[in-house]
Amino acid sequence: MNNYFIIGKVNEGKSHLFNLFSKTHKTISNPKANTTIDIIRKNILSENFEYNIYDTPGFYKARDFTILFDKISELSLNNIKFIYLTSSFTNEDLIICKQLHSKKFNLLLFSFKKIDEKNFISNLFDKVFTNYSDNLTSLKKYLSIENEKQSLNSETLNKKTVAIFGKENTGKSTLFNKIMSVSLSKTSPHLHTTRDAVNWDVKYKNQTLEFIDTAGFIRSRSKRKNLDFEKLSLEQSEYFIKKSSLIVLLLDANSETRLDLSLIGSLSKRNKPFLVLVNKIDLIENISLYQQKFLKYLSSNHNYYSSLNIHFISALNSSKSKILQIVSDQLNNKFVFKTSYLNKIIKSVNGELGKIQKNSKEFKIYFITAFTVNKKNYFKISCNFSKKNIKPHIKTFLSKILIRELKLKGINFNLIF
């Protein structure tokens, strides 16, 4: 598949051109300089053609373009082509275009307005879109013809989309870059480093997974400095969360707040797989004690809308294969239940439990939630007995009922009271 990178100096309209192709995944187009800081990809797909188009950061001088070119080269893509966007062809543009031409890259010249051919060297370009009444229509037509489909792309049809979401500075871009094995998304301790949602594909166990690094949700209004950017960034995040096959909420192990609970609640309401990764666990001294306190904190402050799958990781130190395995397992997880459904079966479960209890206080369940922690499945049972007073035969009978009602044969789980 051909990969077209839109390149050009700062504020030439690269994001605007990208958005005219990408009607759904729109990057932030703004008159402020250096609005785009990452490479953003969009797959352009129709019944007759398919190609990828990329928005890129602008540059001021030819030497700045070298940094961008090196970053594009690190992506190890085949069939790289360039769309050079300019409003007036300068000596800096000429230097860059000569460089790309000497490297045998396919190079297209585009402008939103007419540029006299006397102002540039047309032989540097495979095609020029600078002197038509509607250059955009001409460019789109050219790309559709050049990228005619030869066969059905099964990878596109079977692709799963994974959206990484969370508060600011939880390590989303670090995690994304670890999964991609390349620094696609800029990382920084400063707020709102990621503005546009950055997406890329990775193949794992014969499946293509598209990961989305979304902008961080800034919790404190006093820290929100770029309200125009932040509003558009969150709109992008919402779009990708809606279209994703899996939502990954990344939390910071050093920051347990009520906002974590709010995000868990709002995201878990959505009717799709949901995964919680607690990052920066490498900074915790007593990990076992921390995990116990974390689960107690969740269970005592939040009634789950659906079962949670929780893993404690370090985006810096956890291996790429481990993270991909966690994601893959969740996409195929059978231990997923809505709490509302679990609580619908409580009445019948209590009725059956009553049949095995004689001459003793009746064991009664009030609430059931399900969650997975580091690949271990649990049902948390809220009941009228203290943990030490629950007899073994009640636990065994309750487990059998849950296996039958929830079709859990062959799936291991534990009961927590």
PDB file of C-alpha atoms in Angstrom, residues 39-246:
ATOM      1  CA  ILE A  39       3.083  12.114  12.566  1.00  0.00           C
ATOM      2  CA  ILE A  40      -0.631  11.332  12.125  1.00  0.00           C
ATOM      3  CA  ARG A  41      -1.900   8.597   9.803  1.00  0.00           C
ATOM      4  CA  LYS A  42      -5.252   8.014   8.113  1.00  0.00           C
ATOM      5  CA  ASN A  43      -6.194   5.082   5.923  1.00  0.00           C
ATOM      6  CA  ILE A  44      -8.153   6.340   2.888  1.00  0.00           C
ATOM      7  CA  LEU A  45     -10.398   3.519   1.813  1.00  0.00           C
ATOM      8  CA  SER A  46     -13.161   3.058  -0.756  1.00  0.00           C
ATOM      9  CA  GLU A  47     -14.530   0.256  -2.901  1.00  0.00           C
ATOM     10  CA  ASN A  48     -12.064   1.108  -5.662  1.00  0.00           C
ATOM     11  CA  PHE A  49      -8.888   2.408  -4.009  1.00  0.00           C
ATOM     12  CA  GLU A  50      -6.875   2.421  -0.781  1.00  0.00           C
ATOM     13  CA  TYR A  51      -3.823   4.311   0.501  1.00  0.00           C
ATOM     14  CA  ASN A  52      -2.461   5.914   3.672  1.00  0.00           C
ATOM     15  CA  ILE A  53      -2.014   9.663   4.070  1.00  0.00           C
ATOM     16  CA  TYR A  54       0.021  11.335   6.829  1.00  0.00           C
ATOM     17  CA  ASP A  55       0.019  14.746   8.480  1.00  0.00           C
ATOM     18  CA  THR A  56       3.477  15.827   9.668  1.00  0.00           C
ATOM     19  CA  PRO A  57       5.046  18.623  11.751  1.00  0.00           C
ATOM     20  CA  GLY A  58       6.112  21.694   9.779  1.00  0.00           C
ATOM     21  CA  PHE A  59       9.695  22.916   9.527  1.00  0.00           C
ATOM     22  CA  TYR A  60      11.373  26.307   9.100  1.00  0.00           C
ATOM     23  CA  LYS A  61      14.627  25.415   7.368  1.00  0.00           C
ATOM     24  CA  ALA A  62      15.982  22.597   5.234  1.00  0.00           C
ATOM     25  CA  ARG A  63      18.110  21.360   8.150  1.00  0.00           C
ATOM     26  CA  ASP A  64      14.919  21.013  10.267  1.00  0.00           C
ATOM     27  CA  PHE A  65      13.446  18.750   7.579  1.00  0.00           C
ATOM     28  CA  THR A  66      16.314  16.305   8.141  1.00  0.00           C
ATOM     29  CA  ILE A  67      14.951  15.559  11.631  1.00  0.00           C
ATOM     30  CA  LEU A  68      11.491  14.846  10.199  1.00  0.00           C
ATOM     31  CA  PHE A  69      12.927  12.722   7.388  1.00  0.00           C
ATOM     32  CA  ASP A  70      14.896  10.614   9.890  1.00  0.00           C
ATOM     33  CA  LYS A  71      11.721  10.078  11.917  1.00  0.00           C
ATOM     34  CA  ILE A  72       9.817   8.964   8.804  1.00  0.00           C
ATOM     35  CA  SER A  73      12.681   6.607   7.892  1.00  0.00           C
ATOM     36  CA  GLU A  74      12.480   4.995  11.354  1.00  0.00           C
ATOM     37  CA  LEU A  75       8.948   3.858  10.557  1.00  0.00           C
ATOM     38  CA  SER A  76      10.392   1.267   8.128  1.00  0.00           C
ATOM     39  CA  LEU A  77       7.538   1.674   5.641  1.00  0.00           C
ATOM     40  CA  ASN A  78       7.474   0.553   2.036  1.00  0.00           C
ATOM     41  CA  ASN A  79       6.190   2.682  -0.851  1.00  0.00           C
ATOM     42  CA  ILE A  80       6.837   6.067   0.799  1.00  0.00           C
ATOM     43  CA  LYS A  81       5.799   9.043  -1.334  1.00  0.00           C
ATOM     44  CA  PHE A  82       5.683  12.759  -0.537  1.00  0.00           C
ATOM     45  CA  ILE A  83       3.159  15.523  -1.177  1.00  0.00           C
ATOM     46  CA  TYR A  84       5.070  18.786  -0.914  1.00  0.00           C
ATOM     47  CA  LEU A  85       2.710  21.597   0.113  1.00  0.00           C
ATOM     48  CA  THR A  86       3.675  25.223  -0.405  1.00  0.00           C
ATOM     49  CA  SER A  87       2.041  28.567  -1.110  1.00  0.00           C
ATOM     50  CA  SER A  88       5.179  30.098  -2.664  1.00  0.00           C
ATOM     51  CA  PHE A  89       8.199  28.105  -3.787  1.00  0.00           C
ATOM     52  CA  THR A  90      11.370  29.325  -2.042  1.00  0.00           C
ATOM     53  CA  ASN A  91      15.029  28.347  -2.097  1.00  0.00           C
ATOM     54  CA  GLU A  92      14.491  26.269   1.089  1.00  0.00           C
ATOM     55  CA  ASP A  93      11.733  24.327  -0.714  1.00  0.00           C
ATOM     56  CA  LEU A  94      14.057  23.769  -3.663  1.00  0.00           C
ATOM     57  CA  ILE A  95      16.824  22.319  -1.441  1.00  0.00           C
ATOM     58  CA  ILE A  96      14.432  19.826   0.194  1.00  0.00           C
ATOM     59  CA  CYS A  97      12.771  18.767  -3.070  1.00  0.00           C
ATOM     60  CA  LYS A  98      16.185  18.236  -4.714  1.00  0.00           C
ATOM     61  CA  GLN A  99      17.185  16.084  -1.749  1.00  0.00           C
ATOM     62  CA  LEU A 100      14.071  13.881  -2.042  1.00  0.00           C
ATOM     63  CA  HIS A 101      14.405  13.691  -5.834  1.00  0.00           C
ATOM     64  CA  SER A 102      18.028  12.523  -5.515  1.00  0.00           C
ATOM     65  CA  LYS A 103      16.847   9.739  -3.178  1.00  0.00           C
ATOM     66  CA  LYS A 104      14.416   8.539  -5.908  1.00  0.00           C
ATOM     67  CA  PHE A 105      11.254   9.305  -3.902  1.00  0.00           C
ATOM     68  CA  ASN A 106       7.967   9.861  -5.701  1.00  0.00           C
ATOM     69  CA  LEU A 107       7.278  13.585  -5.130  1.00  0.00           C
ATOM     70  CA  LEU A 108       4.073  15.520  -5.792  1.00  0.00           C
ATOM     71  CA  LEU A 109       3.857  19.322  -5.592  1.00  0.00           C
ATOM     72  CA  PHE A 110       0.600  20.793  -4.292  1.00  0.00           C
ATOM     73  CA  SER A 111      -0.686  24.284  -3.538  1.00  0.00           C
ATOM     74  CA  PHE A 112      -4.104  25.625  -2.606  1.00  0.00           C
ATOM     75  CA  LYS A 113      -3.542  28.423  -5.095  1.00  0.00           C
ATOM     76  CA  LYS A 114      -1.952  28.823  -8.517  1.00  0.00           C
ATOM     77  CA  ILE A 115       1.846  28.978  -8.679  1.00  0.00           C
ATOM     78  CA  ASP A 116       3.563  29.926 -11.896  1.00  0.00           C
ATOM     79  CA  GLU A 117       5.727  27.051 -13.200  1.00  0.00           C
ATOM     80  CA  LYS A 118       8.522  29.564 -13.772  1.00  0.00           C
ATOM     81  CA  ASN A 119       8.962  29.691  -9.974  1.00  0.00           C
ATOM     82  CA  PHE A 120       9.957  26.028  -9.521  1.00  0.00           C
ATOM     83  CA  ILE A 121      11.679  23.168 -11.351  1.00  0.00           C
ATOM     84  CA  SER A 122       8.875  20.918 -12.587  1.00  0.00           C
ATOM     85  CA  ASN A 123      11.269  18.044 -13.418  1.00  0.00           C
ATOM     86  CA  LEU A 124      11.730  17.402  -9.678  1.00  0.00           C
ATOM     87  CA  PHE A 125       8.121  16.243  -9.385  1.00  0.00           C
ATOM     88  CA  ASP A 126       6.183  13.249 -10.674  1.00  0.00           C
ATOM     89  CA  LYS A 127       3.041  15.383 -10.798  1.00  0.00           C
ATOM     90  CA  VAL A 128       2.291  19.053 -10.157  1.00  0.00           C
ATOM     91  CA  PHE A 129      -0.986  20.390  -8.715  1.00  0.00           C
ATOM     92  CA  THR A 130      -0.411  24.147  -8.733  1.00  0.00           C
ATOM     93  CA  ASN A 131      -2.108  25.565 -11.798  1.00  0.00           C
ATOM     94  CA  TYR A 132      -5.622  24.141 -11.856  1.00  0.00           C
ATOM     95  CA  SER A 133      -8.805  25.910 -10.876  1.00  0.00           C
ATOM     96  CA  ASP A 134      -9.380  23.131  -8.327  1.00  0.00           C
ATOM     97  CA  ASN A 135      -6.072  21.557  -7.322  1.00  0.00           C
ATOM     98  CA  LEU A 136      -7.636  19.461  -4.534  1.00  0.00           C
ATOM     99  CA  THR A 137     -10.075  17.670  -6.843  1.00  0.00           C
ATOM    100  CA  SER A 138      -7.237  16.962  -9.270  1.00  0.00           C
ATOM    101  CA  LEU A 139      -5.035  15.557  -6.490  1.00  0.00           C
ATOM    102  CA  LYS A 140      -7.787  13.314  -5.127  1.00  0.00           C
ATOM    103  CA  LYS A 141      -8.560  11.979  -8.609  1.00  0.00           C
ATOM    104  CA  TYR A 142      -4.882  11.291  -9.257  1.00  0.00           C
ATOM    105  CA  LEU A 143      -4.467   9.394  -5.967  1.00  0.00           C
ATOM    106  CA  SER A 144      -7.596   7.324  -6.535  1.00  0.00           C
ATOM    107  CA  ILE A 145      -6.327   6.218  -9.957  1.00  0.00           C
ATOM    108  CA  GLU A 146      -2.779   5.557  -8.721  1.00  0.00           C
ATOM    109  CA  ASN A 147      -4.016   3.444  -5.804  1.00  0.00           C
ATOM    110  CA  GLU A 148      -6.632   1.267  -7.431  1.00  0.00           C
ATOM    111  CA  LYS A 149      -7.341  -1.852  -5.382  1.00  0.00           C
ATOM    112  CA  GLN A 150      -5.941  -5.105  -6.704  1.00  0.00           C
ATOM    113  CA  SER A 151      -7.575  -7.366  -4.125  1.00  0.00           C
ATOM    114  CA  LEU A 152      -9.580  -7.268  -0.904  1.00  0.00           C
ATOM    115  CA  ASN A 153      -7.411  -6.345   2.076  1.00  0.00           C
ATOM    116  CA  SER A 154      -8.296  -8.945   4.722  1.00  0.00           C
ATOM    117  CA  GLU A 155      -6.048  -7.219   7.310  1.00  0.00           C
ATOM    118  CA  THR A 156      -8.168  -4.057   7.108  1.00  0.00           C
ATOM    119  CA  LEU A 157     -11.368  -6.038   7.590  1.00  0.00           C
ATOM    120  CA  ASN A 158     -10.068  -7.986  10.617  1.00  0.00           C
ATOM    121  CA  LYS A 159      -8.253  -5.101  12.317  1.00  0.00           C
ATOM    122  CA  LYS A 160      -9.022  -4.388  15.986  1.00  0.00           C
ATOM    123  CA  THR A 161      -8.701  -0.825  17.290  1.00  0.00           C
ATOM    124  CA  VAL A 162      -7.346  -0.201  20.799  1.00  0.00           C
ATOM    125  CA  ALA A 163      -7.749   3.299  22.307  1.00  0.00           C
ATOM    126  CA  ILE A 164      -5.365   4.283  25.134  1.00  0.00           C
ATOM    127  CA  PHE A 165      -7.028   6.873  27.382  1.00  0.00           C
ATOM    128  CA  GLY A 166      -6.286   8.489  30.735  1.00  0.00           C
ATOM    129  CA  LYS A 167      -5.359  11.579  32.684  1.00  0.00           C
ATOM    130  CA  GLU A 168      -2.397  13.763  31.800  1.00  0.00           C
ATOM    131  CA  ASN A 169       1.116  12.396  32.386  1.00  0.00           C
ATOM    132  CA  THR A 170       0.071   8.819  33.180  1.00  0.00           C
ATOM    133  CA  GLY A 171       2.497   7.491  30.538  1.00  0.00           C
ATOM    134  CA  LYS A 172       0.162   6.906  27.574  1.00  0.00           C
ATOM    135  CA  SER A 173       2.681   8.003  24.946  1.00  0.00           C
ATOM    136  CA  THR A 174       5.468   6.022  26.644  1.00  0.00           C
ATOM    137  CA  LEU A 175       3.253   2.921  26.551  1.00  0.00           C
ATOM    138  CA  PHE A 176       2.276   3.585  22.927  1.00  0.00           C
ATOM    139  CA  ASN A 177       5.916   3.979  21.856  1.00  0.00           C
ATOM    140  CA  LYS A 178       6.879   0.771  23.699  1.00  0.00           C
ATOM    141  CA  ILE A 179       4.200  -1.163  21.809  1.00  0.00           C
ATOM    142  CA  MET A 180       5.271   0.351  18.469  1.00  0.00           C
ATOM    143  CA  SER A 181       9.020  -0.111  19.140  1.00  0.00           C
ATOM    144  CA  VAL A 182       9.561   3.400  17.737  1.00  0.00           C
ATOM    145  CA  SER A 183       9.075   6.926  19.115  1.00  0.00           C
ATOM    146  CA  LEU A 184       5.940   7.854  17.181  1.00  0.00           C
ATOM    147  CA  SER A 185       4.358   9.935  19.930  1.00  0.00           C
ATOM    148  CA  LYS A 186       6.287  12.746  21.597  1.00  0.00           C
ATOM    149  CA  THR A 187       6.781  12.293  25.354  1.00  0.00           C
ATOM    150  CA  SER A 188       7.319  15.052  27.912  1.00  0.00           C
ATOM    151  CA  PRO A 189       6.619  15.790  31.610  1.00  0.00           C
ATOM    152  CA  HIS A 190       4.737  18.899  30.476  1.00  0.00           C
ATOM    153  CA  LEU A 191       0.943  18.878  30.261  1.00  0.00           C
ATOM    154  CA  HIS A 192      -0.813  18.268  26.965  1.00  0.00           C
ATOM    155  CA  THR A 193       2.209  17.074  25.000  1.00  0.00           C
ATOM    156  CA  THR A 194      -0.045  14.830  22.904  1.00  0.00           C
ATOM    157  CA  ARG A 195      -2.599  16.973  21.047  1.00  0.00           C
ATOM    158  CA  ASP A 196      -3.668  14.925  18.057  1.00  0.00           C
ATOM    159  CA  ALA A 197      -4.536  11.257  18.455  1.00  0.00           C
ATOM    160  CA  VAL A 198      -1.587   9.246  17.098  1.00  0.00           C
ATOM    161  CA  ASN A 199      -2.382   5.860  15.551  1.00  0.00           C
ATOM    162  CA  TRP A 200      -0.299   2.954  14.290  1.00  0.00           C
ATOM    163  CA  ASP A 201      -0.631  -0.762  13.577  1.00  0.00           C
ATOM    164  CA  VAL A 202       1.190  -3.704  15.098  1.00  0.00           C
ATOM    165  CA  LYS A 203       0.846  -7.384  14.174  1.00  0.00           C
ATOM    166  CA  TYR A 204       0.472  -9.873  17.010  1.00  0.00           C
ATOM    167  CA  LYS A 205      -0.377 -13.556  16.669  1.00  0.00           C
ATOM    168  CA  ASN A 206      -1.781 -13.287  13.127  1.00  0.00           C
ATOM    169  CA  GLN A 207      -3.931 -10.293  14.069  1.00  0.00           C
ATOM    170  CA  THR A 208      -3.528  -6.602  13.217  1.00  0.00           C
ATOM    171  CA  LEU A 209      -4.069  -4.252  16.161  1.00  0.00           C
ATOM    172  CA  GLU A 210      -4.385  -0.503  15.611  1.00  0.00           C
ATOM    173  CA  PHE A 211      -3.378   1.410  18.741  1.00  0.00           C
ATOM    174  CA  ILE A 212      -4.488   5.006  19.357  1.00  0.00           C
ATOM    175  CA  ASP A 213      -2.554   7.309  21.688  1.00  0.00           C
ATOM    176  CA  THR A 214      -5.114   9.914  22.771  1.00  0.00           C
ATOM    177  CA  ALA A 215      -4.616  13.283  24.446  1.00  0.00           C
ATOM    178  CA  GLY A 216      -4.566  13.259  28.245  1.00  0.00           C
ATOM    179  CA  PHE A 217      -7.591  14.380  30.212  1.00  0.00           C
ATOM    180  CA  ILE A 218      -6.382  17.309  32.349  1.00  0.00           C
ATOM    181  CA  ARG A 219      -8.074  17.031  35.729  1.00  0.00           C
ATOM    182  CA  SER A 220      -7.401  20.519  37.091  1.00  0.00           C
ATOM    183  CA  ARG A 221      -9.064  23.443  35.327  1.00  0.00           C
ATOM    184  CA  SER A 222      -6.323  25.719  36.641  1.00  0.00           C
ATOM    185  CA  LYS A 223      -3.773  23.739  34.592  1.00  0.00           C
ATOM    186  CA  ARG A 224      -5.697  24.068  31.328  1.00  0.00           C
ATOM    187  CA  LYS A 225      -3.712  26.630  29.369  1.00  0.00           C
ATOM    188  CA  ASN A 226      -4.627  25.859  25.741  1.00  0.00           C
ATOM    189  CA  LEU A 227      -8.399  25.524  25.919  1.00  0.00           C
ATOM    190  CA  ASP A 228      -8.879  25.552  22.137  1.00  0.00           C
ATOM    191  CA  PHE A 229      -6.409  22.694  21.625  1.00  0.00           C
ATOM    192  CA  GLU A 230      -7.690  20.735  24.609  1.00  0.00           C
ATOM    193  CA  LYS A 231     -11.304  20.897  23.478  1.00  0.00           C
ATOM    194  CA  LEU A 232     -10.422  19.570  20.016  1.00  0.00           C
ATOM    195  CA  SER A 233      -8.101  16.938  21.506  1.00  0.00           C
ATOM    196  CA  LEU A 234     -10.840  15.582  23.763  1.00  0.00           C
ATOM    197  CA  GLU A 235     -13.268  15.507  20.829  1.00  0.00           C
ATOM    198  CA  GLN A 236     -10.707  13.363  18.978  1.00  0.00           C
ATOM    199  CA  SER A 237     -10.352  11.086  22.003  1.00  0.00           C
ATOM    200  CA  GLU A 238     -14.122  10.660  22.208  1.00  0.00           C
ATOM    201  CA  TYR A 239     -14.281   9.743  18.516  1.00  0.00           C
ATOM    202  CA  PHE A 240     -11.655   7.006  18.875  1.00  0.00           C
ATOM    203  CA  ILE A 241     -13.157   5.656  22.099  1.00  0.00           C
ATOM    204  CA  LYS A 242     -16.479   5.247  20.298  1.00  0.00           C
ATOM    205  CA  LYS A 243     -14.939   3.395  17.342  1.00  0.00           C
ATOM    206  CA  SER A 244     -12.490   1.262  19.317  1.00  0.00           C
ATOM    207  CA  SER A 245     -12.707  -2.490  19.812  1.00  0.00           C
ATOM    208  CA  LEU A 246     -11.093  -2.117  23.237  1.00  0.00           C
TER     209      LEU A 246
END
